[in-house]
Amino acid sequence: MGNKRKKISVIGSGFTGATTALMLAQKELGDVVLVDIPNMENPTKGKALDMLEASPVQGFDANVTGTANYEDTKESDLVIITAGIARKPGMSRDDLVNTNAKIMKSVTQEVVKYSPETTIVVLTNPVDAMTYTVYKESGFPKERVIGQSGVLDTARFRTFVAQELNLSVKDITGFVLGGHGDDMVPLIRYSYAGGIPLEKLISKDRLEEIVARTRTGGGEIVNLLGNGSAYYAPAASLTVMAEAILKDQRRVLPSIAYLEGEYGYSDIYLGVPTILGGNGIEEIIELELTADEKAALDKSAESVKSVLKVLA
Ligand SMILES: NC(=O)C1=CN([C@@H]2O[C@H](COP(=O)(O)OP(=O)(O)OC[C@H]3O[C@@H](n4cnc5c(N)ncnc54)[C@H](O)[C@@H]3O)[C@@H](O)[C@H]2O)C=CC1
Ligand SMILES: O=C([O-])CC(=O)C(=O)O
């Protein structure tokens, strides 16, 4: 008998949830249960069946099912929450807070009921505050409630740098700290092309433009799509985090983590460099920041705190 397949539940079968489900299955990370509200049960089952029917063509062994019944998520190894509303042009992520906080609470209760030992990764925006909400509602240890922002924000930064230098994206590394908003802090000092500091390859002005584009990268897509937000790169980001956890890879990836004094903040979820492995967030990596970097991070943390205050 081989190893038992992992079970991954993806809550929310919209653009990000469905795309994530497909990527998880294509990488054979486990069997995927896609969950949505009762009104969306048939479309959710339809999407799941359609993905399953791609499996013989692409040759992946993963079951994909759709449901509106949380019993089907029982004993999930990993739960990914994408449920909720997305922003439209003219809105900020923070405008979603009240609606999505209610959704986080009800979803978390159901998830915890059937999978008390699972690890949860949250995507729903405003994601720093929504991860905090899920943490409080779940009663889980902090290492098992994680938010996604930094992998995506870093991916955008890496894309723009690769375009600028006409180099493979594979050789570009980036580093983004802070909340998933326009105040996020891309750290040039820790970003490289094939081990060469970016500051040696790109002018300061161009680097500043790339940082600015990264900060508003989500909004750029929202404006182009017109009726929703990004989902391919977000789904790819969730998939890499899922892989790190399910395969116990201990990867160094940025995650939204619960801070208890790290970087000088407490009782807040914020994007920081972490080690992701079988236990979820296995470690938070603390770096020394320059005064300017710390000031930028303080500003980002303040934005997240102001959203948390709305929920208090
Ligand atoms: N953290 C990040 O980097 C990113 C966050 N997001 C956020 O992810 C969320 C989802 O985005 P999309 O998938 O594009 O939206 P979408 O509108 O395509 O899908 C959301 C789905 O959630 C479902 N849903 C609503 N209430 C639910 C409940 N109580 N239980 C289960 N399902 C429920 C809806 O029926 C819908 O199918 C948004 O809040 C968006 O802002 C999106 C991209 C990146
Ligand atoms: O911009 C949005 O609303 C969705 C999101 O978080 C992103 O794509 O970074």
mmCIF file of C-alpha atoms and ligand atoms in Angstrom:
data_model
loop_
_atom_site.group_PDB
_atom_site.id
_atom_site.type_symbol
_atom_site.label_atom_id
_atom_site.label_comp_id
_atom_site.label_asym_id
_atom_site.label_seq_id
_atom_site.Cartn_x
_atom_site.Cartn_y
_atom_site.Cartn_z
ATOM 1 C CA MET A 1 0.000 0.000 0.000
ATOM 2 C CA GLY A 2 1.325 3.415 -0.955
ATOM 3 C CA ASN A 3 0.879 6.597 1.029
ATOM 4 C CA LYS A 4 -2.703 7.699 1.499
ATOM 5 C CA ARG A 5 -3.531 10.673 -0.710
ATOM 6 C CA LYS A 6 -3.844 14.040 0.984
ATOM 7 C CA LYS A 7 -7.188 15.796 1.121
ATOM 8 C CA ILE A 8 -7.378 19.496 0.338
ATOM 9 C CA SER A 9 -10.585 21.500 0.694
ATOM 10 C CA VAL A 10 -10.920 24.765 -1.196
ATOM 11 C CA ILE A 11 -13.715 26.962 0.143
ATOM 12 C CA GLY A 12 -15.171 29.246 -2.514
ATOM 13 C CA SER A 13 -15.462 27.941 -6.075
ATOM 14 C CA GLY A 14 -15.156 31.316 -7.817
ATOM 15 C CA PHE A 15 -12.254 32.488 -9.936
ATOM 16 C CA THR A 16 -9.481 31.976 -7.383
ATOM 17 C CA GLY A 17 -10.955 28.849 -5.761
ATOM 18 C CA ALA A 18 -11.616 26.995 -8.997
ATOM 19 C CA THR A 19 -8.240 27.927 -10.493
ATOM 20 C CA THR A 20 -6.482 26.812 -7.309
ATOM 21 C CA ALA A 21 -8.379 23.510 -7.295
ATOM 22 C CA LEU A 22 -7.205 22.791 -10.837
ATOM 23 C CA MET A 23 -3.589 23.677 -10.091
ATOM 24 C CA LEU A 24 -3.555 21.532 -6.928
ATOM 25 C CA ALA A 25 -4.957 18.588 -8.860
ATOM 26 C CA GLN A 26 -2.583 19.070 -11.802
ATOM 27 C CA LYS A 27 0.339 18.926 -9.380
ATOM 28 C CA GLU A 28 -1.190 15.829 -7.735
ATOM 29 C CA LEU A 29 -0.931 17.410 -4.291
ATOM 30 C CA GLY A 30 -4.035 15.527 -3.166
ATOM 31 C CA ASP A 31 -7.736 14.990 -3.759
ATOM 32 C CA VAL A 32 -9.560 18.296 -3.915
ATOM 33 C CA VAL A 33 -12.969 19.137 -2.440
ATOM 34 C CA LEU A 34 -14.369 22.384 -3.807
ATOM 35 C CA VAL A 35 -16.997 23.967 -1.539
ATOM 36 C CA ASP A 36 -19.436 26.830 -2.074
ATOM 37 C CA ILE A 37 -22.825 27.986 -0.782
ATOM 38 C CA PRO A 38 -25.969 25.902 -1.476
ATOM 39 C CA ASN A 39 -27.061 28.286 -4.259
ATOM 40 C CA MET A 40 -23.815 27.531 -6.071
ATOM 41 C CA GLU A 41 -23.842 23.782 -5.492
ATOM 42 C CA ASN A 42 -24.512 22.727 -9.084
ATOM 43 C CA PRO A 43 -22.017 25.093 -10.719
ATOM 44 C CA THR A 44 -19.458 23.944 -8.143
ATOM 45 C CA LYS A 45 -20.123 20.288 -8.928
ATOM 46 C CA GLY A 46 -19.944 21.163 -12.629
ATOM 47 C CA LYS A 47 -16.560 22.868 -12.320
ATOM 48 C CA ALA A 48 -15.187 19.956 -10.287
ATOM 49 C CA LEU A 49 -16.406 17.370 -12.799
ATOM 50 C CA ASP A 50 -15.000 19.389 -15.678
ATOM 51 C CA MET A 51 -11.579 19.442 -13.945
ATOM 52 C CA LEU A 52 -11.764 15.718 -13.262
ATOM 53 C CA GLU A 53 -12.445 15.122 -16.932
ATOM 54 C CA ALA A 54 -9.210 16.988 -17.738
ATOM 55 C CA SER A 55 -7.283 14.431 -15.656
ATOM 56 C CA PRO A 56 -7.061 11.644 -18.252
ATOM 57 C CA VAL A 57 -5.957 14.150 -20.885
ATOM 58 C CA GLN A 58 -3.252 15.703 -18.746
ATOM 59 C CA GLY A 59 -2.528 12.480 -16.881
ATOM 60 C CA PHE A 60 -2.967 13.582 -13.279
ATOM 61 C CA ASP A 61 -4.279 11.312 -10.547
ATOM 62 C CA ALA A 62 -6.391 13.444 -8.253
ATOM 63 C CA ASN A 63 -10.075 13.294 -7.497
ATOM 64 C CA VAL A 64 -11.921 16.614 -7.670
ATOM 65 C CA THR A 65 -15.414 16.950 -6.240
ATOM 66 C CA GLY A 66 -17.803 19.847 -5.733
ATOM 67 C CA THR A 67 -20.179 20.245 -2.814
ATOM 68 C CA ALA A 68 -22.116 22.603 -0.560
ATOM 69 C CA ASN A 69 -21.912 20.165 2.347
ATOM 70 C CA TYR A 70 -19.031 20.623 4.794
ATOM 71 C CA GLU A 71 -19.255 16.986 5.866
ATOM 72 C CA ASP A 72 -17.428 16.293 2.613
ATOM 73 C CA THR A 73 -14.431 18.278 3.919
ATOM 74 C CA LYS A 74 -14.044 15.945 6.922
ATOM 75 C CA GLU A 75 -10.424 15.364 7.964
ATOM 76 C CA SER A 76 -8.869 17.649 5.388
ATOM 77 C CA ASP A 77 -5.084 17.891 5.549
ATOM 78 C CA LEU A 78 -5.275 21.468 4.304
ATOM 79 C CA VAL A 79 -8.100 23.981 3.869
ATOM 80 C CA ILE A 80 -7.777 26.994 1.595
ATOM 81 C CA ILE A 81 -10.326 29.785 2.071
ATOM 82 C CA THR A 82 -11.157 31.889 -0.987
ATOM 83 C CA ALA A 83 -14.839 32.476 -0.155
ATOM 84 C CA GLY A 84 -16.206 35.995 -0.248
ATOM 85 C CA ILE A 85 -16.575 39.012 -2.471
ATOM 86 C CA ALA A 86 -13.830 40.502 -4.635
ATOM 87 C CA ARG A 87 -13.301 44.182 -5.378
ATOM 88 C CA LYS A 88 -14.252 46.025 -8.529
ATOM 89 C CA PRO A 89 -12.572 49.094 -10.074
ATOM 90 C CA GLY A 90 -12.674 52.060 -7.695
ATOM 91 C CA MET A 91 -12.727 49.886 -4.565
ATOM 92 C CA SER A 92 -9.921 49.123 -2.123
ATOM 93 C CA ARG A 93 -9.461 45.681 -0.624
ATOM 94 C CA ASP A 94 -10.469 47.173 2.730
ATOM 95 C CA ASP A 95 -13.964 47.973 1.381
ATOM 96 C CA LEU A 96 -14.664 44.222 1.512
ATOM 97 C CA VAL A 97 -14.014 43.903 5.233
ATOM 98 C CA ASN A 98 -17.492 43.717 6.757
ATOM 99 C CA THR A 99 -19.032 41.343 4.227
ATOM 100 C CA ASN A 100 -16.033 39.041 4.144
ATOM 101 C CA ALA A 101 -15.526 38.984 7.931
ATOM 102 C CA LYS A 102 -19.027 37.502 8.323
ATOM 103 C CA ILE A 103 -18.250 34.932 5.655
ATOM 104 C CA MET A 104 -14.919 34.063 7.347
ATOM 105 C CA LYS A 105 -16.681 33.412 10.655
ATOM 106 C CA SER A 106 -19.313 31.064 9.252
ATOM 107 C CA VAL A 107 -16.861 29.242 6.988
ATOM 108 C CA THR A 108 -14.336 28.801 9.808
ATOM 109 C CA GLN A 109 -16.941 27.302 12.142
ATOM 110 C CA GLU A 110 -17.800 24.669 9.544
ATOM 111 C CA VAL A 111 -14.177 23.957 8.660
ATOM 112 C CA VAL A 112 -13.153 23.509 12.286
ATOM 113 C CA LYS A 113 -16.120 21.276 13.040
ATOM 114 C CA TYR A 114 -15.033 18.719 10.459
ATOM 115 C CA SER A 115 -11.243 19.198 10.414
ATOM 116 C CA PRO A 116 -10.069 20.211 13.883
ATOM 117 C CA GLU A 117 -6.475 19.223 13.113
ATOM 118 C CA THR A 118 -6.121 20.916 9.741
ATOM 119 C CA THR A 119 -4.022 23.847 8.591
ATOM 120 C CA ILE A 120 -5.841 26.806 7.026
ATOM 121 C CA VAL A 121 -4.499 29.139 4.354
ATOM 122 C CA VAL A 122 -6.592 32.277 3.795
ATOM 123 C CA LEU A 123 -6.776 34.253 0.547
ATOM 124 C CA THR A 124 -9.946 36.310 1.060
ATOM 125 C CA ASN A 125 -9.407 40.086 1.255
ATOM 126 C CA PRO A 126 -8.566 42.221 3.089
ATOM 127 C CA VAL A 127 -6.371 39.220 3.687
ATOM 128 C CA ASP A 128 -4.319 40.332 6.710
ATOM 129 C CA ALA A 129 -7.511 41.104 8.655
ATOM 130 C CA MET A 130 -9.359 38.056 7.307
ATOM 131 C CA THR A 131 -6.524 35.764 8.402
ATOM 132 C CA TYR A 132 -6.753 37.338 11.868
ATOM 133 C CA THR A 133 -10.523 36.729 11.878
ATOM 134 C CA VAL A 134 -10.088 33.075 10.927
ATOM 135 C CA TYR A 135 -7.397 32.660 13.603
ATOM 136 C CA LYS A 136 -9.634 34.069 16.340
ATOM 137 C CA GLU A 137 -12.707 32.150 15.192
ATOM 138 C CA SER A 138 -10.867 28.833 14.800
ATOM 139 C CA GLY A 139 -9.075 28.788 18.135
ATOM 140 C CA PHE A 140 -6.245 27.059 16.231
ATOM 141 C CA PRO A 141 -2.594 27.522 17.166
ATOM 142 C CA LYS A 142 -1.108 30.441 15.236
ATOM 143 C CA GLU A 143 1.172 28.277 13.093
ATOM 144 C CA ARG A 144 -1.861 26.551 11.546
ATOM 145 C CA VAL A 145 -3.582 29.726 10.312
ATOM 146 C CA ILE A 146 -1.670 31.412 7.501
ATOM 147 C CA GLY A 147 -2.488 34.124 4.970
ATOM 148 C CA GLN A 148 -1.361 34.446 1.364
ATOM 149 C CA SER A 149 0.007 37.735 0.067
ATOM 150 C CA GLY A 150 3.787 37.780 -0.148
ATOM 151 C CA VAL A 151 4.221 34.960 -2.647
ATOM 152 C CA LEU A 152 1.921 36.858 -5.026
ATOM 153 C CA ASP A 153 3.367 40.301 -4.372
ATOM 154 C CA THR A 154 6.884 38.915 -4.807
ATOM 155 C CA ALA A 155 5.821 37.144 -8.008
ATOM 156 C CA ARG A 156 4.630 40.459 -9.428
ATOM 157 C CA PHE A 157 7.888 42.135 -8.465
ATOM 158 C CA ARG A 158 9.901 39.285 -10.010
ATOM 159 C CA THR A 159 7.858 39.484 -13.214
ATOM 160 C CA PHE A 160 8.499 43.207 -13.627
ATOM 161 C CA VAL A 161 12.211 42.852 -12.848
ATOM 162 C CA ALA A 162 12.594 39.962 -15.320
ATOM 163 C CA GLN A 163 10.902 42.088 -17.996
ATOM 164 C CA GLU A 164 13.146 45.043 -17.192
ATOM 165 C CA LEU A 165 16.367 43.031 -17.431
ATOM 166 C CA ASN A 166 15.201 40.604 -20.122
ATOM 167 C CA LEU A 167 16.239 37.703 -17.895
ATOM 168 C CA SER A 168 14.579 34.460 -16.832
ATOM 169 C CA VAL A 169 12.054 34.906 -14.019
ATOM 170 C CA LYS A 170 13.697 31.846 -12.474
ATOM 171 C CA ASP A 171 16.806 33.840 -11.607
ATOM 172 C CA ILE A 172 15.002 36.767 -9.994
ATOM 173 C CA THR A 173 14.271 36.708 -6.287
ATOM 174 C CA GLY A 174 12.292 39.345 -4.460
ATOM 175 C CA PHE A 175 11.297 40.168 -0.965
ATOM 176 C CA VAL A 176 8.060 41.851 0.087
ATOM 177 C CA LEU A 177 7.128 42.592 3.701
ATOM 178 C CA GLY A 178 4.011 44.013 5.308
ATOM 179 C CA GLY A 179 0.283 44.068 4.658
ATOM 180 C CA HIS A 180 -1.310 43.190 1.314
ATOM 181 C CA GLY A 181 -2.151 46.762 0.412
ATOM 182 C CA ASP A 182 -0.644 49.706 -1.403
ATOM 183 C CA ASP A 183 1.677 50.259 1.598
ATOM 184 C CA MET A 184 3.389 46.872 1.271
ATOM 185 C CA VAL A 185 7.183 47.027 1.533
ATOM 186 C CA PRO A 186 9.198 45.471 -1.327
ATOM 187 C CA LEU A 187 12.760 45.236 0.005
ATOM 188 C CA ILE A 188 15.201 45.973 -2.787
ATOM 189 C CA ARG A 189 18.153 45.307 -0.504
ATOM 190 C CA TYR A 190 17.191 41.628 -0.330
ATOM 191 C CA SER A 191 16.324 41.159 -4.036
ATOM 192 C CA TYR A 192 18.648 39.583 -6.582
ATOM 193 C CA ALA A 193 19.147 38.440 -10.180
ATOM 194 C CA GLY A 194 21.182 35.236 -10.109
ATOM 195 C CA GLY A 195 22.710 36.295 -6.809
ATOM 196 C CA ILE A 196 23.601 39.822 -8.027
ATOM 197 C CA PRO A 197 21.921 42.592 -5.987
ATOM 198 C CA LEU A 198 19.313 44.351 -8.140
ATOM 199 C CA GLU A 199 20.730 47.717 -7.112
ATOM 200 C CA LYS A 200 23.794 46.894 -9.218
ATOM 201 C CA LEU A 201 21.718 46.156 -12.329
ATOM 202 C CA ILE A 202 18.814 48.625 -12.342
ATOM 203 C CA SER A 203 18.872 52.365 -11.727
ATOM 204 C CA LYS A 204 17.360 53.689 -8.518
ATOM 205 C CA ASP A 205 14.594 55.512 -10.398
ATOM 206 C CA ARG A 206 13.554 52.452 -12.381
ATOM 207 C CA LEU A 207 13.628 50.334 -9.229
ATOM 208 C CA GLU A 208 11.320 52.830 -7.556
ATOM 209 C CA GLU A 209 8.918 52.581 -10.495
ATOM 210 C CA ILE A 210 8.964 48.788 -10.280
ATOM 211 C CA VAL A 211 8.269 48.952 -6.537
ATOM 212 C CA ALA A 212 5.345 51.316 -7.159
ATOM 213 C CA ARG A 213 3.901 49.017 -9.826
ATOM 214 C CA THR A 214 4.256 46.029 -7.475
ATOM 215 C CA ARG A 215 2.380 47.860 -4.712
ATOM 216 C CA THR A 216 -0.570 48.540 -6.997
ATOM 217 C CA GLY A 217 -0.253 45.276 -8.915
ATOM 218 C CA GLY A 218 -3.611 43.946 -7.717
ATOM 219 C CA GLY A 219 -5.356 47.163 -8.716
ATOM 220 C CA GLU A 220 -3.743 47.084 -12.166
ATOM 221 C CA ILE A 221 -5.429 43.735 -12.824
ATOM 222 C CA VAL A 222 -8.737 44.865 -11.261
ATOM 223 C CA ASN A 223 -8.824 47.827 -13.660
ATOM 224 C CA LEU A 224 -8.059 45.647 -16.672
ATOM 225 C CA LEU A 225 -10.572 42.915 -15.797
ATOM 226 C CA GLY A 226 -13.333 45.365 -14.955
ATOM 227 C CA ASN A 227 -15.434 42.900 -13.007
ATOM 228 C CA GLY A 228 -13.274 41.104 -10.472
ATOM 229 C CA SER A 229 -9.671 40.599 -9.442
ATOM 230 C CA ALA A 230 -6.649 38.482 -10.289
ATOM 231 C CA TYR A 231 -6.832 34.711 -10.054
ATOM 232 C CA TYR A 232 -4.125 32.929 -12.038
ATOM 233 C CA ALA A 233 -1.131 34.264 -10.094
ATOM 234 C CA PRO A 234 -3.051 34.142 -6.771
ATOM 235 C CA ALA A 235 -3.914 30.475 -7.418
ATOM 236 C CA ALA A 236 -0.305 29.687 -8.343
ATOM 237 C CA SER A 237 0.788 31.360 -5.099
ATOM 238 C CA LEU A 238 -1.636 29.322 -2.993
ATOM 239 C CA THR A 239 -0.463 26.172 -4.750
ATOM 240 C CA VAL A 240 3.196 26.750 -3.873
ATOM 241 C CA MET A 241 2.256 27.362 -0.228
ATOM 242 C CA ALA A 242 0.082 24.224 -0.216
ATOM 243 C CA GLU A 243 2.938 22.191 -1.658
ATOM 244 C CA ALA A 244 5.387 23.470 0.974
ATOM 245 C CA ILE A 245 2.988 22.455 3.755
ATOM 246 C CA LEU A 246 1.724 19.150 2.353
ATOM 247 C CA LYS A 247 5.199 17.938 1.374
ATOM 248 C CA ASP A 248 6.867 19.364 4.502
ATOM 249 C CA GLN A 249 9.363 21.223 2.331
ATOM 250 C CA ARG A 250 10.433 23.876 4.860
ATOM 251 C CA ARG A 251 10.533 26.504 2.129
ATOM 252 C CA VAL A 252 11.468 30.091 2.828
ATOM 253 C CA LEU A 253 8.355 31.909 1.644
ATOM 254 C CA PRO A 254 6.674 35.100 2.740
ATOM 255 C CA SER A 255 3.400 34.435 4.593
ATOM 256 C CA ILE A 256 0.925 36.395 6.619
ATOM 257 C CA ALA A 257 1.783 35.271 10.140
ATOM 258 C CA TYR A 258 0.551 36.050 13.632
ATOM 259 C CA LEU A 259 3.136 38.249 15.314
ATOM 260 C CA GLU A 260 3.897 38.234 19.001
ATOM 261 C CA GLY A 261 6.677 40.785 19.225
ATOM 262 C CA GLU A 262 8.447 39.960 15.949
ATOM 263 C CA TYR A 263 9.396 43.120 14.061
ATOM 264 C CA GLY A 264 8.045 45.034 17.068
ATOM 265 C CA TYR A 265 4.351 44.181 16.523
ATOM 266 C CA SER A 266 1.911 42.105 18.542
ATOM 267 C CA ASP A 267 -1.585 40.677 18.110
ATOM 268 C CA ILE A 268 -1.594 41.316 14.391
ATOM 269 C CA TYR A 269 -1.321 39.212 11.219
ATOM 270 C CA LEU A 270 1.225 40.683 8.800
ATOM 271 C CA GLY A 271 3.352 39.539 5.855
ATOM 272 C CA VAL A 272 6.812 38.408 6.963
ATOM 273 C CA PRO A 273 9.432 35.916 5.775
ATOM 274 C CA THR A 274 8.603 32.477 7.139
ATOM 275 C CA ILE A 275 9.597 28.855 6.912
ATOM 276 C CA LEU A 276 6.614 26.867 5.628
ATOM 277 C CA GLY A 277 6.518 23.147 6.270
ATOM 278 C CA GLY A 278 4.435 20.304 7.603
ATOM 279 C CA ASN A 279 3.589 22.204 10.780
ATOM 280 C CA GLY A 280 2.445 25.278 8.863
ATOM 281 C CA ILE A 281 4.503 28.321 9.808
ATOM 282 C CA GLU A 282 7.503 26.643 11.391
ATOM 283 C CA GLU A 283 9.450 29.838 11.936
ATOM 284 C CA ILE A 284 9.265 33.573 11.384
ATOM 285 C CA ILE A 285 12.540 34.980 10.094
ATOM 286 C CA GLU A 286 13.410 38.306 11.676
ATOM 287 C CA LEU A 287 15.717 40.610 9.760
ATOM 288 C CA GLU A 288 17.323 43.850 10.724
ATOM 289 C CA LEU A 289 15.697 46.709 8.885
ATOM 290 C CA THR A 290 17.058 50.161 8.119
ATOM 291 C CA ALA A 291 15.217 53.094 9.678
ATOM 292 C CA ASP A 292 13.477 53.809 6.338
ATOM 293 C CA GLU A 293 12.411 50.203 5.885
ATOM 294 C CA LYS A 294 11.085 50.041 9.453
ATOM 295 C CA ALA A 295 9.154 53.292 8.935
ATOM 296 C CA ALA A 296 7.606 51.861 5.758
ATOM 297 C CA LEU A 297 6.685 48.663 7.592
ATOM 298 C CA ASP A 298 5.191 50.684 10.469
ATOM 299 C CA LYS A 299 2.963 52.501 7.975
ATOM 300 C CA SER A 300 1.822 49.205 6.458
ATOM 301 C CA ALA A 301 1.148 47.710 9.915
ATOM 302 C CA GLU A 302 -0.888 50.813 10.821
ATOM 303 C CA SER A 303 -3.088 50.267 7.732
ATOM 304 C CA VAL A 304 -3.740 46.678 8.779
ATOM 305 C CA LYS A 305 -4.492 47.779 12.368
ATOM 306 C CA SER A 306 -7.016 50.348 11.143
ATOM 307 C CA VAL A 307 -8.888 47.564 9.323
ATOM 308 C CA LEU A 308 -8.781 45.370 12.427
ATOM 309 C CA LYS A 309 -10.298 48.237 14.421
ATOM 310 C CA VAL A 310 -13.359 48.182 12.141
ATOM 311 C CA LEU A 311 -13.857 44.569 13.191
ATOM 312 C CA ALA A 312 -13.298 45.061 16.911
HETATM 313 N N1 LIG B 1 -4.798 37.574 -0.831
HETATM 314 C C1 LIG B 1 -4.650 37.703 -2.128
HETATM 315 O O1 LIG B 1 -3.530 37.843 -2.601
HETATM 316 C C2 LIG B 1 -5.828 37.681 -3.034
HETATM 317 C C3 LIG B 1 -7.095 37.721 -2.513
HETATM 318 N N2 LIG B 1 -8.184 37.625 -3.333
HETATM 319 C C4 LIG B 1 -9.493 37.641 -2.673
HETATM 320 O O2 LIG B 1 -10.052 36.340 -2.746
HETATM 321 C C5 LIG B 1 -11.474 36.415 -2.656
HETATM 322 C C6 LIG B 1 -12.108 35.580 -3.743
HETATM 323 O O3 LIG B 1 -11.841 36.124 -5.008
HETATM 324 P P1 LIG B 1 -12.485 35.458 -6.326
HETATM 325 O O4 LIG B 1 -12.344 33.989 -6.260
HETATM 326 O O5 LIG B 1 -11.967 36.195 -7.491
HETATM 327 O O6 LIG B 1 -14.022 35.843 -6.114
HETATM 328 P P2 LIG B 1 -15.303 35.149 -6.774
HETATM 329 O O7 LIG B 1 -16.443 36.074 -6.612
HETATM 330 O O8 LIG B 1 -14.979 34.671 -8.150
HETATM 331 O O9 LIG B 1 -15.538 33.849 -5.880
HETATM 332 C C7 LIG B 1 -15.890 33.891 -4.533
HETATM 333 C C8 LIG B 1 -16.748 32.675 -4.257
HETATM 334 O O10 LIG B 1 -16.995 32.633 -2.849
HETATM 335 C C9 LIG B 1 -18.285 32.085 -2.703
HETATM 336 N N3 LIG B 1 -18.816 32.323 -1.370
HETATM 337 C C10 LIG B 1 -19.395 33.448 -0.874
HETATM 338 N N4 LIG B 1 -19.804 33.235 0.391
HETATM 339 C C11 LIG B 1 -19.472 31.961 0.706
HETATM 340 C C12 LIG B 1 -19.622 31.159 1.851
HETATM 341 N N5 LIG B 1 -20.214 31.621 2.958
HETATM 342 N N6 LIG B 1 -19.188 29.891 1.820
HETATM 343 C C13 LIG B 1 -18.590 29.384 0.721
HETATM 344 N N7 LIG B 1 -18.416 30.104 -0.407
HETATM 345 C C14 LIG B 1 -18.854 31.373 -0.417
HETATM 346 C C15 LIG B 1 -19.094 32.747 -3.810
HETATM 347 O O11 LIG B 1 -20.321 32.064 -4.058
HETATM 348 C C16 LIG B 1 -18.114 32.684 -4.972
HETATM 349 O O12 LIG B 1 -18.268 31.496 -5.721
HETATM 350 C C17 LIG B 1 -11.793 37.923 -2.717
HETATM 351 O O13 LIG B 1 -12.013 38.411 -1.422
HETATM 352 C C18 LIG B 1 -10.528 38.517 -3.303
HETATM 353 O O14 LIG B 1 -10.363 39.865 -2.969
HETATM 354 C C19 LIG B 1 -8.059 37.481 -4.672
HETATM 355 C C20 LIG B 1 -6.817 37.441 -5.249
HETATM 356 C C21 LIG B 1 -5.594 37.573 -4.492
HETATM 357 O O1 LIG B 2 -6.347 43.244 -5.887
HETATM 358 C C1 LIG B 2 -7.246 42.508 -5.429
HETATM 359 O O2 LIG B 2 -8.344 42.921 -5.003
HETATM 360 C C2 LIG B 2 -6.986 41.044 -5.382
HETATM 361 C C3 LIG B 2 -5.662 40.877 -4.789
HETATM 362 O O3 LIG B 2 -5.498 40.920 -3.591
HETATM 363 C C4 LIG B 2 -4.511 40.882 -5.677
HETATM 364 O O4 LIG B 2 -4.626 40.562 -6.870
HETATM 365 O O5 LIG B 2 -3.419 41.240 -5.198
#
